[in-house]
Short mmCIF file of C-alpha atoms and ligand atoms in Angstrom, two decimals:
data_model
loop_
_atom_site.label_atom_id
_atom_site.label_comp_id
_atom_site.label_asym_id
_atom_site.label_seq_id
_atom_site.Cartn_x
_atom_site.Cartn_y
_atom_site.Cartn_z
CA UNK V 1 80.21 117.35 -83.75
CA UNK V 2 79.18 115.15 -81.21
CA UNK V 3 82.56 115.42 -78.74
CA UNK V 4 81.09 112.46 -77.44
CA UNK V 5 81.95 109.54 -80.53
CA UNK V 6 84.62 107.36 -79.39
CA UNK V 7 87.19 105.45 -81.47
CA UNK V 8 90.08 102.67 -80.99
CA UNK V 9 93.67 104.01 -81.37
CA UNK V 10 96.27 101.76 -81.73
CA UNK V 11 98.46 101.78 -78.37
CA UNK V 12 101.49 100.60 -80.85
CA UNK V 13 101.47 102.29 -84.41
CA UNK V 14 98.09 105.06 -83.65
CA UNK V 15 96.05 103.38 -86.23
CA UNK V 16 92.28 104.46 -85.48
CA UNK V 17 88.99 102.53 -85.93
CA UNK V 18 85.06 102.66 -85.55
CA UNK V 19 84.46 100.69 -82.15
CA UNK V 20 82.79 98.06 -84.02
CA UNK V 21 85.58 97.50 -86.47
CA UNK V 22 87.89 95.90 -84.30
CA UNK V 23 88.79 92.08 -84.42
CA UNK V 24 87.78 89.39 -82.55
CA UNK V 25 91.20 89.25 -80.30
CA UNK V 26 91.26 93.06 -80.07
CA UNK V 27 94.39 93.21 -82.11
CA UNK V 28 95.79 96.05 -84.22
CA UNK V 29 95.03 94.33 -87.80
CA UNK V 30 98.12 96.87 -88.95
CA UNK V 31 100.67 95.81 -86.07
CA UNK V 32 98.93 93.17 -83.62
CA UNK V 33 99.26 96.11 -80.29
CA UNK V 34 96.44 96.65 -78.42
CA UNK V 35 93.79 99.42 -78.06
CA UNK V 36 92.88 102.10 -76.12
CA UNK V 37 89.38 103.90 -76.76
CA UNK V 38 90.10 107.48 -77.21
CA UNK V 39 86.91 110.24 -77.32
CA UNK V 40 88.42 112.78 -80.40
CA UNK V 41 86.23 114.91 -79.54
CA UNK V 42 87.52 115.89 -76.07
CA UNK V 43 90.73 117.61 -77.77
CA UNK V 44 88.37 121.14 -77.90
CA UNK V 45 87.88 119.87 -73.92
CA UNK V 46 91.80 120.46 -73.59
CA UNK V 47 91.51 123.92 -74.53
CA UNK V 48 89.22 127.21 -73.55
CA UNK V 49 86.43 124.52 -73.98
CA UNK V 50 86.75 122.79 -71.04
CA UNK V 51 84.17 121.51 -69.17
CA UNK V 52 82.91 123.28 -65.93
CA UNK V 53 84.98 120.80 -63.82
CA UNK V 54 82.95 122.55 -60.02
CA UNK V 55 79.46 121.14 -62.06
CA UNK V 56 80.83 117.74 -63.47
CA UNK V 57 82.31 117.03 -59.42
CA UNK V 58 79.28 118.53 -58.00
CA UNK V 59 76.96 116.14 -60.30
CA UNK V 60 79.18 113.02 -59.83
CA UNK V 61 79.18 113.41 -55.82
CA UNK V 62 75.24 114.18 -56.33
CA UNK V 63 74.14 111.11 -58.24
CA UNK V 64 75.38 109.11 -55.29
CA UNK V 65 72.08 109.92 -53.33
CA UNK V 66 69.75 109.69 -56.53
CA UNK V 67 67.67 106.18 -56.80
CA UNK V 68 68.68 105.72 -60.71
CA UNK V 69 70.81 101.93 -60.93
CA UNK V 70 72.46 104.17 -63.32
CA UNK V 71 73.49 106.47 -60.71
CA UNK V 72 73.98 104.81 -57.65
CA UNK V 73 77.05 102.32 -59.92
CA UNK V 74 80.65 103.93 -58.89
CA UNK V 75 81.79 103.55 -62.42
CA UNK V 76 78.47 104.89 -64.28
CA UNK V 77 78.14 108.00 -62.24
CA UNK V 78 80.72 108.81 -64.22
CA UNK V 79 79.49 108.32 -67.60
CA UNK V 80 80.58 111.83 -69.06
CA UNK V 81 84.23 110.29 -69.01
CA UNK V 82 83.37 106.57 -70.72
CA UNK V 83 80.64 107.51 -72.89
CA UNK V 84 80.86 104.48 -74.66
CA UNK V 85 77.12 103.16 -75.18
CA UNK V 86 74.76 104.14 -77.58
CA UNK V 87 72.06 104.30 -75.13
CA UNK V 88 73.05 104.20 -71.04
CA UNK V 89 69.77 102.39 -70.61
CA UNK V 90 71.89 99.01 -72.02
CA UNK V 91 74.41 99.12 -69.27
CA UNK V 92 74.52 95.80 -67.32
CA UNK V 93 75.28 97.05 -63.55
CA UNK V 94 75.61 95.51 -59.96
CA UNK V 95 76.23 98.67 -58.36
CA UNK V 96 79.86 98.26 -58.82
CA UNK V 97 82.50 100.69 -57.52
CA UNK V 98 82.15 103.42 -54.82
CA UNK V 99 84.27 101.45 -52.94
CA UNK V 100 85.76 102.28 -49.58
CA UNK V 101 89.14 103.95 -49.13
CA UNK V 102 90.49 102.72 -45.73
CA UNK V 103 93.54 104.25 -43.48
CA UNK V 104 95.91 101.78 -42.24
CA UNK V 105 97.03 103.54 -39.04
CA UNK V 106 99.69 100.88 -38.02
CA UNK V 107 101.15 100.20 -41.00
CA UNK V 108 101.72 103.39 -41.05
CA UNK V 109 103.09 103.77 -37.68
CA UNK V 110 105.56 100.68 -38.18
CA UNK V 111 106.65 102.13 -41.63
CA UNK V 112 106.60 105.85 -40.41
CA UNK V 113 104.78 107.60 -42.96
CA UNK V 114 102.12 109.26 -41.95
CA UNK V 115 99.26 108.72 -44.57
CA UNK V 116 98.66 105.45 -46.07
CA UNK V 117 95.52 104.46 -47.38
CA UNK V 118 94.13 101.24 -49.00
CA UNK V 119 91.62 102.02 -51.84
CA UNK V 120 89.90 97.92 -51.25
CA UNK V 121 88.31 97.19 -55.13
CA UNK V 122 87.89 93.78 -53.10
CA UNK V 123 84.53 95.37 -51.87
CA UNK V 124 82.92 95.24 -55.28
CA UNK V 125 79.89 92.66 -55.87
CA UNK V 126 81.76 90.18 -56.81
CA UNK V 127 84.51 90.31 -54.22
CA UNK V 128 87.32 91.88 -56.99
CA UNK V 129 88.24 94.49 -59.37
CA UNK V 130 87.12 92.81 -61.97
CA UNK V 131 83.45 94.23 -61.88
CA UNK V 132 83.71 97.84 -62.66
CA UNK V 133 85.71 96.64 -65.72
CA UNK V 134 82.97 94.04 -66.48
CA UNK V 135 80.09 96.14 -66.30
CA UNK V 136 81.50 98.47 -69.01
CA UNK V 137 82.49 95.60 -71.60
CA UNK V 138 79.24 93.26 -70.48
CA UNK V 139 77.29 96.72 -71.31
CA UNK V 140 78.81 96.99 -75.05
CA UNK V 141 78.26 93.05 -75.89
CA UNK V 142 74.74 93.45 -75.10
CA UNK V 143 74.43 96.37 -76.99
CA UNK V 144 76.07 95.09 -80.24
CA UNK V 145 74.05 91.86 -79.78
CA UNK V 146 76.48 89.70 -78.97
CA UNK V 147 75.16 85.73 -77.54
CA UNK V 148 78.18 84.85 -75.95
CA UNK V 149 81.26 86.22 -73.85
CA UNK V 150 83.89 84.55 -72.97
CA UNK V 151 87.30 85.16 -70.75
CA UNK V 152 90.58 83.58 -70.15
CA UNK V 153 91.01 83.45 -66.36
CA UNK V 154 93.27 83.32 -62.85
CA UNK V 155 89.43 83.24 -61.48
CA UNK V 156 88.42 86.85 -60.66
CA UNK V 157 87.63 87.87 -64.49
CA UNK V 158 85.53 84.90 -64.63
CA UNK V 159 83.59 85.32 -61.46
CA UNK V 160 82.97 89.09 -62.64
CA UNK V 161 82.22 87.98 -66.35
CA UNK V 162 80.08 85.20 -65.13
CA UNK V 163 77.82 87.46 -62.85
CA UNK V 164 77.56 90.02 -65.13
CA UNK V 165 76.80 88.03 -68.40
CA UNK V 166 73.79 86.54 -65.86
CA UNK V 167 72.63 89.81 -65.27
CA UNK V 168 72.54 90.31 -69.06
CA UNK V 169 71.13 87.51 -69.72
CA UNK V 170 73.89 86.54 -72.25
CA UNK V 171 75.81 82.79 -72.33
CA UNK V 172 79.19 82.43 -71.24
CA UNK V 173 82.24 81.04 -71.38
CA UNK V 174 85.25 80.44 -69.01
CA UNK V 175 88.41 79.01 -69.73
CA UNK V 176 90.86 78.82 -66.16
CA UNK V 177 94.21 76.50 -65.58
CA UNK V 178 93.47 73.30 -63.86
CA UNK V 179 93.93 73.18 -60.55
CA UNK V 180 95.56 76.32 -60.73
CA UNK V 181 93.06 79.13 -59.30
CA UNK V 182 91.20 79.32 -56.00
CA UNK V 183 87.87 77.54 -55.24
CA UNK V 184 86.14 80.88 -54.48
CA UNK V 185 86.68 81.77 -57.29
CA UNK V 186 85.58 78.96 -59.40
CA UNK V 187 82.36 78.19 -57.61
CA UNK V 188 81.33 81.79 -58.13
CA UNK V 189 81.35 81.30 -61.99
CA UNK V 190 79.37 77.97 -61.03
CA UNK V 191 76.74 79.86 -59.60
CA UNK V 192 76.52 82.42 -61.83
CA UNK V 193 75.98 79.67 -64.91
CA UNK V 194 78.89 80.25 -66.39
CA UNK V 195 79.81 76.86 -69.00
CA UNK V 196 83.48 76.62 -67.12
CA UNK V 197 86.60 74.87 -68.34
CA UNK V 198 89.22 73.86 -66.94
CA UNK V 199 92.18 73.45 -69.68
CA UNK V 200 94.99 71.42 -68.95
CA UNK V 201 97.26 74.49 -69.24
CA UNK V 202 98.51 77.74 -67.31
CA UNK V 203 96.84 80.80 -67.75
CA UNK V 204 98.56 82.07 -70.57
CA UNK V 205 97.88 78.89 -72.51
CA UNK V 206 93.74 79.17 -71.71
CA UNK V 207 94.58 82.82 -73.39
CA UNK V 208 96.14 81.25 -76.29
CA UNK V 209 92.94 78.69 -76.74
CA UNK V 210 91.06 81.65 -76.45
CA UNK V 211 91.94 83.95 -78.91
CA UNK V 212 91.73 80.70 -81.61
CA UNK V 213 88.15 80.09 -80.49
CA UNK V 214 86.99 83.84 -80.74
CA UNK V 215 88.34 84.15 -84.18
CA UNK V 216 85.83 80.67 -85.59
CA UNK V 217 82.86 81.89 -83.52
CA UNK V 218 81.00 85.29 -83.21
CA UNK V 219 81.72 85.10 -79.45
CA UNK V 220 82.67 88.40 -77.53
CA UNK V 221 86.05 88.58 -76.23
CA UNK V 222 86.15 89.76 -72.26
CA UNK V 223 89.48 89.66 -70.90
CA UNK V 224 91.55 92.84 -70.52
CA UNK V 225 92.81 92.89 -74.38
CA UNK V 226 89.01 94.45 -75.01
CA UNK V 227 89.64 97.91 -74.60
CA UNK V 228 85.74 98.66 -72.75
CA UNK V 229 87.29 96.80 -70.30
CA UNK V 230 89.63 99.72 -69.34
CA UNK V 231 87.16 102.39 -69.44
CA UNK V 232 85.39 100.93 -66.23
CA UNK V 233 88.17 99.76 -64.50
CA UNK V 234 89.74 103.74 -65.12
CA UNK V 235 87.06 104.76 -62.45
CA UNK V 236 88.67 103.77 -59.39
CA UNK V 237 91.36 106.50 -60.05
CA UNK V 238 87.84 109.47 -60.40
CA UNK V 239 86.91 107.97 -56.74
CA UNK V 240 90.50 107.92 -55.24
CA UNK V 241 91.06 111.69 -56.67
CA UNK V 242 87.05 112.38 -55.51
CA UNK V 243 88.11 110.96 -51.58
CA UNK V 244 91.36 113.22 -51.52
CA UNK V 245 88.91 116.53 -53.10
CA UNK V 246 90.39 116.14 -56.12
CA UNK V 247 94.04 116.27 -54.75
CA UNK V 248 95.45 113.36 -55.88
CA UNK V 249 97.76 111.02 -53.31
CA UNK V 250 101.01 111.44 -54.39
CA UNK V 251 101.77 107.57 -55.07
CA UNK V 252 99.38 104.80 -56.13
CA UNK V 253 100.67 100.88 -55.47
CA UNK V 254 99.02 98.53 -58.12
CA UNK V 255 99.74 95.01 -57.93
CA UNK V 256 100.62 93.59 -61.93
CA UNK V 257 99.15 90.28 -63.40
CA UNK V 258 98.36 90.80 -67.25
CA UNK V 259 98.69 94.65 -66.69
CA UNK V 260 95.08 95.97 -67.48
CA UNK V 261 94.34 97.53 -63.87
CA UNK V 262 97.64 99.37 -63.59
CA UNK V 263 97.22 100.32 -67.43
CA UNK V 264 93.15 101.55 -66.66
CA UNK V 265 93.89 103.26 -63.26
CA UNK V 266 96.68 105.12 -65.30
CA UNK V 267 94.33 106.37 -68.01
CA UNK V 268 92.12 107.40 -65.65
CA UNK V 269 94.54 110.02 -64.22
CA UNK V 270 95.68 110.60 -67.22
CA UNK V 271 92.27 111.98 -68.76
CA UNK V 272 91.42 113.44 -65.38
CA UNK V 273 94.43 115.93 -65.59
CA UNK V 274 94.09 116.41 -69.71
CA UNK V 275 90.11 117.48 -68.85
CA UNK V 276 91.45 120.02 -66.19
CA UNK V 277 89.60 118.13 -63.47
CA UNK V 278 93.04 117.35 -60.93
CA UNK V 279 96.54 119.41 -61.18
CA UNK V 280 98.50 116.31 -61.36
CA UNK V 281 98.86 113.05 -61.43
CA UNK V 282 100.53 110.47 -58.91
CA UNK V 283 103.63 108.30 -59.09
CA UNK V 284 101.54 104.82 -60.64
CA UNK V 285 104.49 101.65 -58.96
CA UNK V 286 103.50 98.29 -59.84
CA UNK V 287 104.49 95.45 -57.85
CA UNK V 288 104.61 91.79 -59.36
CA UNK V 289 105.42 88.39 -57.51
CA UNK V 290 108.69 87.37 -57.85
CA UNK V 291 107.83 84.15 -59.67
CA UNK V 292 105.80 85.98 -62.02
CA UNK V 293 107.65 89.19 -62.76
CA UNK V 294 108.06 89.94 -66.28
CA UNK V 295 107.73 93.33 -66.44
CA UNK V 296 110.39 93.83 -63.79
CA UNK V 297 112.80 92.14 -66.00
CA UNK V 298 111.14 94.08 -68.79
CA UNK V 299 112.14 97.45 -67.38
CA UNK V 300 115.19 96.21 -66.10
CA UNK V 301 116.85 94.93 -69.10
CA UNK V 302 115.23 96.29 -71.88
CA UNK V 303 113.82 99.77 -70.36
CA UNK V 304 110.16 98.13 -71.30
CA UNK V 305 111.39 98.26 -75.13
CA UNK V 306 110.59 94.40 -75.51
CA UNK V 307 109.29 91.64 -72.78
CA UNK V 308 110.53 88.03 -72.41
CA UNK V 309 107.60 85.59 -71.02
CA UNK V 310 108.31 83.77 -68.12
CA UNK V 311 106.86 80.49 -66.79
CA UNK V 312 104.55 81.74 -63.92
CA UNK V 313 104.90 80.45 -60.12
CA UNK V 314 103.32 81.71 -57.29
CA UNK V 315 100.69 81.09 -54.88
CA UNK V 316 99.48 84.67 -55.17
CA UNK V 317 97.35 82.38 -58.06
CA UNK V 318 95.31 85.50 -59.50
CA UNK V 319 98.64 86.81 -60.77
CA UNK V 320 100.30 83.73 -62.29
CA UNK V 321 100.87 85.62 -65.52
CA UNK V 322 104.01 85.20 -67.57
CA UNK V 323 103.15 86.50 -70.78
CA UNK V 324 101.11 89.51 -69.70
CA UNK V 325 98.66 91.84 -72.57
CA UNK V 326 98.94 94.91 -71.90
CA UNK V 327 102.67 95.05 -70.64
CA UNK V 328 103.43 98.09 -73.11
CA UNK V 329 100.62 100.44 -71.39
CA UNK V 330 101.44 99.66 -68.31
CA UNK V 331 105.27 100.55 -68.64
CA UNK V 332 103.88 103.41 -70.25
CA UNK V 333 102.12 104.51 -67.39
CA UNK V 334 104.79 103.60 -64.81
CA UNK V 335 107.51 105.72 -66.88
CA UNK V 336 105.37 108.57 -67.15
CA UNK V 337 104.01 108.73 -64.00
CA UNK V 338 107.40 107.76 -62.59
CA UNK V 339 106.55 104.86 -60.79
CA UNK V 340 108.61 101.86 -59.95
CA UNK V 341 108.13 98.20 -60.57
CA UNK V 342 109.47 95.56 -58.31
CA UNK V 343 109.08 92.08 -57.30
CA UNK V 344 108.63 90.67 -54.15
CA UNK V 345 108.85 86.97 -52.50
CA UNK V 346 105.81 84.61 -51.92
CA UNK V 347 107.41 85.05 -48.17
CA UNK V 348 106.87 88.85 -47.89
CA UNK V 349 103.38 88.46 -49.86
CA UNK V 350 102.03 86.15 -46.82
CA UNK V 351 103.41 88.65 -44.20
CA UNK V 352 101.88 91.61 -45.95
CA UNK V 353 98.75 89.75 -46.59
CA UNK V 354 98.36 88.76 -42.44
CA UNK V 355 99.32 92.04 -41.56
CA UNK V 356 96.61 93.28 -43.49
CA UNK V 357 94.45 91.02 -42.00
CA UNK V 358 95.73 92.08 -38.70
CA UNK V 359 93.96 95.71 -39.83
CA UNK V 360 90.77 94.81 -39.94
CA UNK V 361 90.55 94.54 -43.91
CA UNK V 362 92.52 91.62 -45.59
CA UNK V 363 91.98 90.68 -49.65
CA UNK V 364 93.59 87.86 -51.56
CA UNK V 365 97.18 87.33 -51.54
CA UNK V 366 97.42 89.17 -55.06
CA UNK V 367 96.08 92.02 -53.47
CA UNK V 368 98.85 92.15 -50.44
CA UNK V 369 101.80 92.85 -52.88
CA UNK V 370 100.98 96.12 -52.83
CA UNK V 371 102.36 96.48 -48.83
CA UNK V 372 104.67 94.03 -49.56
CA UNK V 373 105.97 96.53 -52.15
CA UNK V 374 105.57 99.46 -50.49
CA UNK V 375 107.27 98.40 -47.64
CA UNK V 376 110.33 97.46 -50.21
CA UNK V 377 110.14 100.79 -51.75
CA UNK V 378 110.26 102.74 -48.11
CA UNK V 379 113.11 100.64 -46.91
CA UNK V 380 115.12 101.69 -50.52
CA UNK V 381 114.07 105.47 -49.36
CA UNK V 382 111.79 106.01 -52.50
CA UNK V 383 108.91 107.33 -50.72
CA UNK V 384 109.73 109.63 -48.70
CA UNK V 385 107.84 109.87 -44.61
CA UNK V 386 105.23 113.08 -45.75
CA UNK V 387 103.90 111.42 -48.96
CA UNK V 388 100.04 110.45 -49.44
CA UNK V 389 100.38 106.69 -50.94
CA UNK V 390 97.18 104.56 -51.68
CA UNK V 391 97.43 100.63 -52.29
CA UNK V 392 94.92 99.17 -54.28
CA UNK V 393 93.83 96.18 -52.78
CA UNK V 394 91.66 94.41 -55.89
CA UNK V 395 90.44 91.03 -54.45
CA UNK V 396 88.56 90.09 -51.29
CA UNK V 397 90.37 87.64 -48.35
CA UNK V 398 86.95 85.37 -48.94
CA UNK V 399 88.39 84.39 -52.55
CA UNK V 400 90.92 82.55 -51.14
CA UNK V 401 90.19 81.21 -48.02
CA UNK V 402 92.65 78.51 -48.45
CA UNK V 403 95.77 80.42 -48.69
CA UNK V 404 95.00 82.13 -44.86
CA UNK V 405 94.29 79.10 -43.32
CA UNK V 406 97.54 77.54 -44.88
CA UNK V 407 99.40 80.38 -43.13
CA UNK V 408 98.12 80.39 -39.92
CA UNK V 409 98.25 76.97 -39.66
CA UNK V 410 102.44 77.47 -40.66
CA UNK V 411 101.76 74.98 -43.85
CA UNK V 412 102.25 77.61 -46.62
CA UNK V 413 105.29 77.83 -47.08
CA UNK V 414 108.69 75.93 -47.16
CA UNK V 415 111.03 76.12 -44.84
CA UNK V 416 113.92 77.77 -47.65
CA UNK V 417 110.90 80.49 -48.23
CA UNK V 418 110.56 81.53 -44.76
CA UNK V 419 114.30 81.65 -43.70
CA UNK V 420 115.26 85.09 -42.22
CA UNK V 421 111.57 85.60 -41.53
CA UNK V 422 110.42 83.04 -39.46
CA UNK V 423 109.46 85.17 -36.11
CA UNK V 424 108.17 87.87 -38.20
CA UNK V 425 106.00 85.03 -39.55
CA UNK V 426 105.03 83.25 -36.02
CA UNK V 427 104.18 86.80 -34.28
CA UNK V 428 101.69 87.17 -37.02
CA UNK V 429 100.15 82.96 -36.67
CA UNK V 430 96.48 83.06 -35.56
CA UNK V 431 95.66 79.09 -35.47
CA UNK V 432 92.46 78.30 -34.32
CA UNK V 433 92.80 76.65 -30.77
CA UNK V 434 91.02 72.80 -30.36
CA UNK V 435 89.15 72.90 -26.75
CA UNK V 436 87.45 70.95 -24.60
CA UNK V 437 83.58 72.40 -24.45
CA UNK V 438 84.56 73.79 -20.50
CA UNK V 439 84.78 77.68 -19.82
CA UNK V 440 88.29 76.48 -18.31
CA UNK V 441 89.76 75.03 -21.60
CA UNK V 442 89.05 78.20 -23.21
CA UNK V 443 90.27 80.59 -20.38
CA UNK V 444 92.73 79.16 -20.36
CA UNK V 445 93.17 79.22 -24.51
CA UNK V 446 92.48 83.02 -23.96
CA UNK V 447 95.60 83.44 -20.94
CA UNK V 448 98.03 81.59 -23.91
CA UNK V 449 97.07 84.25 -26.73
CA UNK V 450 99.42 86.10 -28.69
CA UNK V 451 99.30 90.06 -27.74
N1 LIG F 794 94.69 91.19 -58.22
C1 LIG F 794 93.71 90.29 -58.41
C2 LIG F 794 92.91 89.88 -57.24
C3 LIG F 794 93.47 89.77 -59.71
O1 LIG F 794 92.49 88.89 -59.88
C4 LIG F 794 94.28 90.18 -60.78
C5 LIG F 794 94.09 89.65 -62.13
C6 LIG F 794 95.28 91.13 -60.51
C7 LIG F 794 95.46 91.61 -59.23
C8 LIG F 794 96.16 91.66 -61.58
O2 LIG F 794 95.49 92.58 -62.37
O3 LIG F 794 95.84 91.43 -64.53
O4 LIG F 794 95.03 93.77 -64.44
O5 LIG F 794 97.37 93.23 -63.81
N2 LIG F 794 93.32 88.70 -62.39
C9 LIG F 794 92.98 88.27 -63.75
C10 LIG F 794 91.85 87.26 -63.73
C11 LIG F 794 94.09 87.95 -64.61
O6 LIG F 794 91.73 86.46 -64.67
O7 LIG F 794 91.03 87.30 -62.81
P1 LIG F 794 95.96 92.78 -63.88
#
């Protein structure tokens, strides 16, 4: 048997079908659930079977050096754990992935813990997370001949799908909210030829356009609902346990917009520990704005048995989701892994995100939720001072270039938003400093600066 065939399997009711069976939304035709793509063959893997897991480590950290595009991709070097193609010679790749893995000595200081670490997916080609989920689902529409792609977008998906569907030389299609995502992000699918709408609508209405428009045209679906997604956006969690030598951290912050990443990183673990390859896998928290926080009230109300949309608001705008996909995984993964998933305000968002600036590294303001959460979950005593947590930072500060100036410049937010927090906020201010063109004017800008 070829251990290598993969199938769909029905997150909801189990159901299992050929990869190419599945409809155009990448709905359960039995129960309407999503999929996950499962590899039957790796249940001999689980037993005496196993493979060598020294060689497969030894082979992954070796590719790294070889000149092979195949290779030198963080989510392709890999390939033993997605083998999803045909033929690996139809994989669309930007040398995604292989991202850096950063400490963030004073955060950790001020929070005393002593090792925190911020995996930054914001370092990928195109500035997000997005691509090492793109190149795996880009790769299987150009192998099943597909013309078109399309996504529903907050911006990142797009700029990812738009880059990659270039690459492939395939047309597509992106739907985003008016006025509702940031310009980074939309000029990037501009310059990548991308035919881009913007629908008078929210996110989760582009989504709902979407999924009508798939089902008249043979056009292939690209947001997180397509399960190929998942498989490349599960590598992050094979780096993060490669940087530690295969000790994994022992909590991983996610932040949670329509739930693929947290859902993906989870698998990973997941098959990582199943194949033998790590002893255990780490607490998985996901951290949501507080304006978009469905799954929070999910697990809060119902125990993640059922989820009530919400009407989205927040400036963090690539997680504006009320009505997120893949809400069942992820609560899945958080209750397994036991996790935690909390909100947090659009005030403690900016101070996370400046204070991540303030490191060296900053990301988009989705991305900063993760601090933001983890300092919430260290002040409630949840992680404990000795623990090894990683935040997964999964846009670059360039997206939104708006948002940062905003805050510096003390425009962002409303005066009822920052209340309680306002020094916090002004030791953190970096405004750029008008001066007359004299080396006085600006030693003398340099004697006022902030420590
Ligand atoms: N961070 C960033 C920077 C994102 O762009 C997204 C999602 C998330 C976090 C949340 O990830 O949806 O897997 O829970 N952006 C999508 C998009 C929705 O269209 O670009 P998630």
């Amino acid at each position: 048997m070829n251990d290598n065939l993969h199938q769909l399997r029905c997150f909801g009711c189990g159901a299992r079908i050929a990869g190419a069976e599945a409809q155009p939304d990448f709905r359960c035709a039995l129960c309407g659930d999503l999929f996950e793509v499962d590899y039957p063959g790796w249940i001999q893997k689980k037993g005496p079977d196993r493979p060598n897991p020294g060689a497969l480590k030894w082979l992954w950290c070796e590719r790294r050096c070889s000149a092979e595009a195949l290779d030198q991709s963080g989510v392709w070097r890999f390939r033993e754990l997605l083998p999803i193609l045909d033929n690996f010679g139809d994989a669309v790749t930007l040398r995604e992935g292989n991202t850096p893995l950063y400490h963030l000595p004073r955060a950790a200081k001020a929070l005393g813990v002593d090792q925190l670490f911020a995996k930054h997916q914001g370092m990928n080609p195109t500035g997000s997370f997005k691509d090492t989920g793109m190149t795996a689902a880009m790769s299987v529409a150009r192998e099943r001949k597909f013309e078109w792609v399309a996504c529903a977008s907050t911006g990142n998906t797009s700029a990812a799908m738009a880059a990659y569907a270039a690459r492939a030389g395939l047309k597509c299609l992106v739907l985003i909210p008016d006025g509702k995502i940031a310009w980074g992000k939309l000029s990037q699918a501009m310059d990548y030829g991308a035919l881009t709408c913007q629908v008078k609508t929210d996110f989760d209405g582009c989504m709902r356009v979407l999924n009508e428009i798939v089902k008249r045209e043979p056009i292939y679906l690209l947001n997180s609902v397509n399960p190929y997604r998942l498989e490349g956006q599960k590598t992050p969690a094979f780096e993060i346990a490669e940087s530690f030598d295969w000790n994994v951290p022992d909590h991983l912050i996610v932040p949670g917009g329509n739930l693929g990443n947290s859902s993906a990183l989870g698998k990973g673990f997941r098959e990582l520990k199943e194949l033998g390859l790590v002893a255990r896998i780490p607490r998985i928290s996901v951290i949501q704005a507080a304006g978009a926080n469905p799954l929070v009230r999910s697990l809060a109300l119902t125990h993640g048995a059922s989820i009530e949309p919400v009407e989205a608001h927040t400036r963090a705008t690539a997680i504006r989701i009320g009505n997120p996909a893949s809400w069942r995984k992820a609560a899945k993964v958080i209750q397994e892994s036991g996790g935690w998933c909390i909100d947090v305000t659009e005030a403690e968002i900016a101070i996370a995100k400046a204070e991540l600036g303030a490191e060296g590294l900053g990301c988009e303001p989705a991305s900063a939720v993760t601090l933001a959460g983890f300092k919430k979950l260290r002040a409630k005593a949840l992680i404990h001072s000795s623990e090894t947590v990683v935040l997964v930072l999964t846009g670059h500060t360039l997206k939104d270039a708006d948002y940062t100036i905003d805050f510096h410049r003390g425009t962002l937010l409303k005066d009822e938003e920052k209340a309680g927090v306002e020094k916090e906020i002004e030791a953190l201010r970096r405004n750029a400093i008008a001066t007359d063109a004299t080396p006085e004017a600006v030693l003398s800008a340099m004697k006022g600066a902030k420590a």
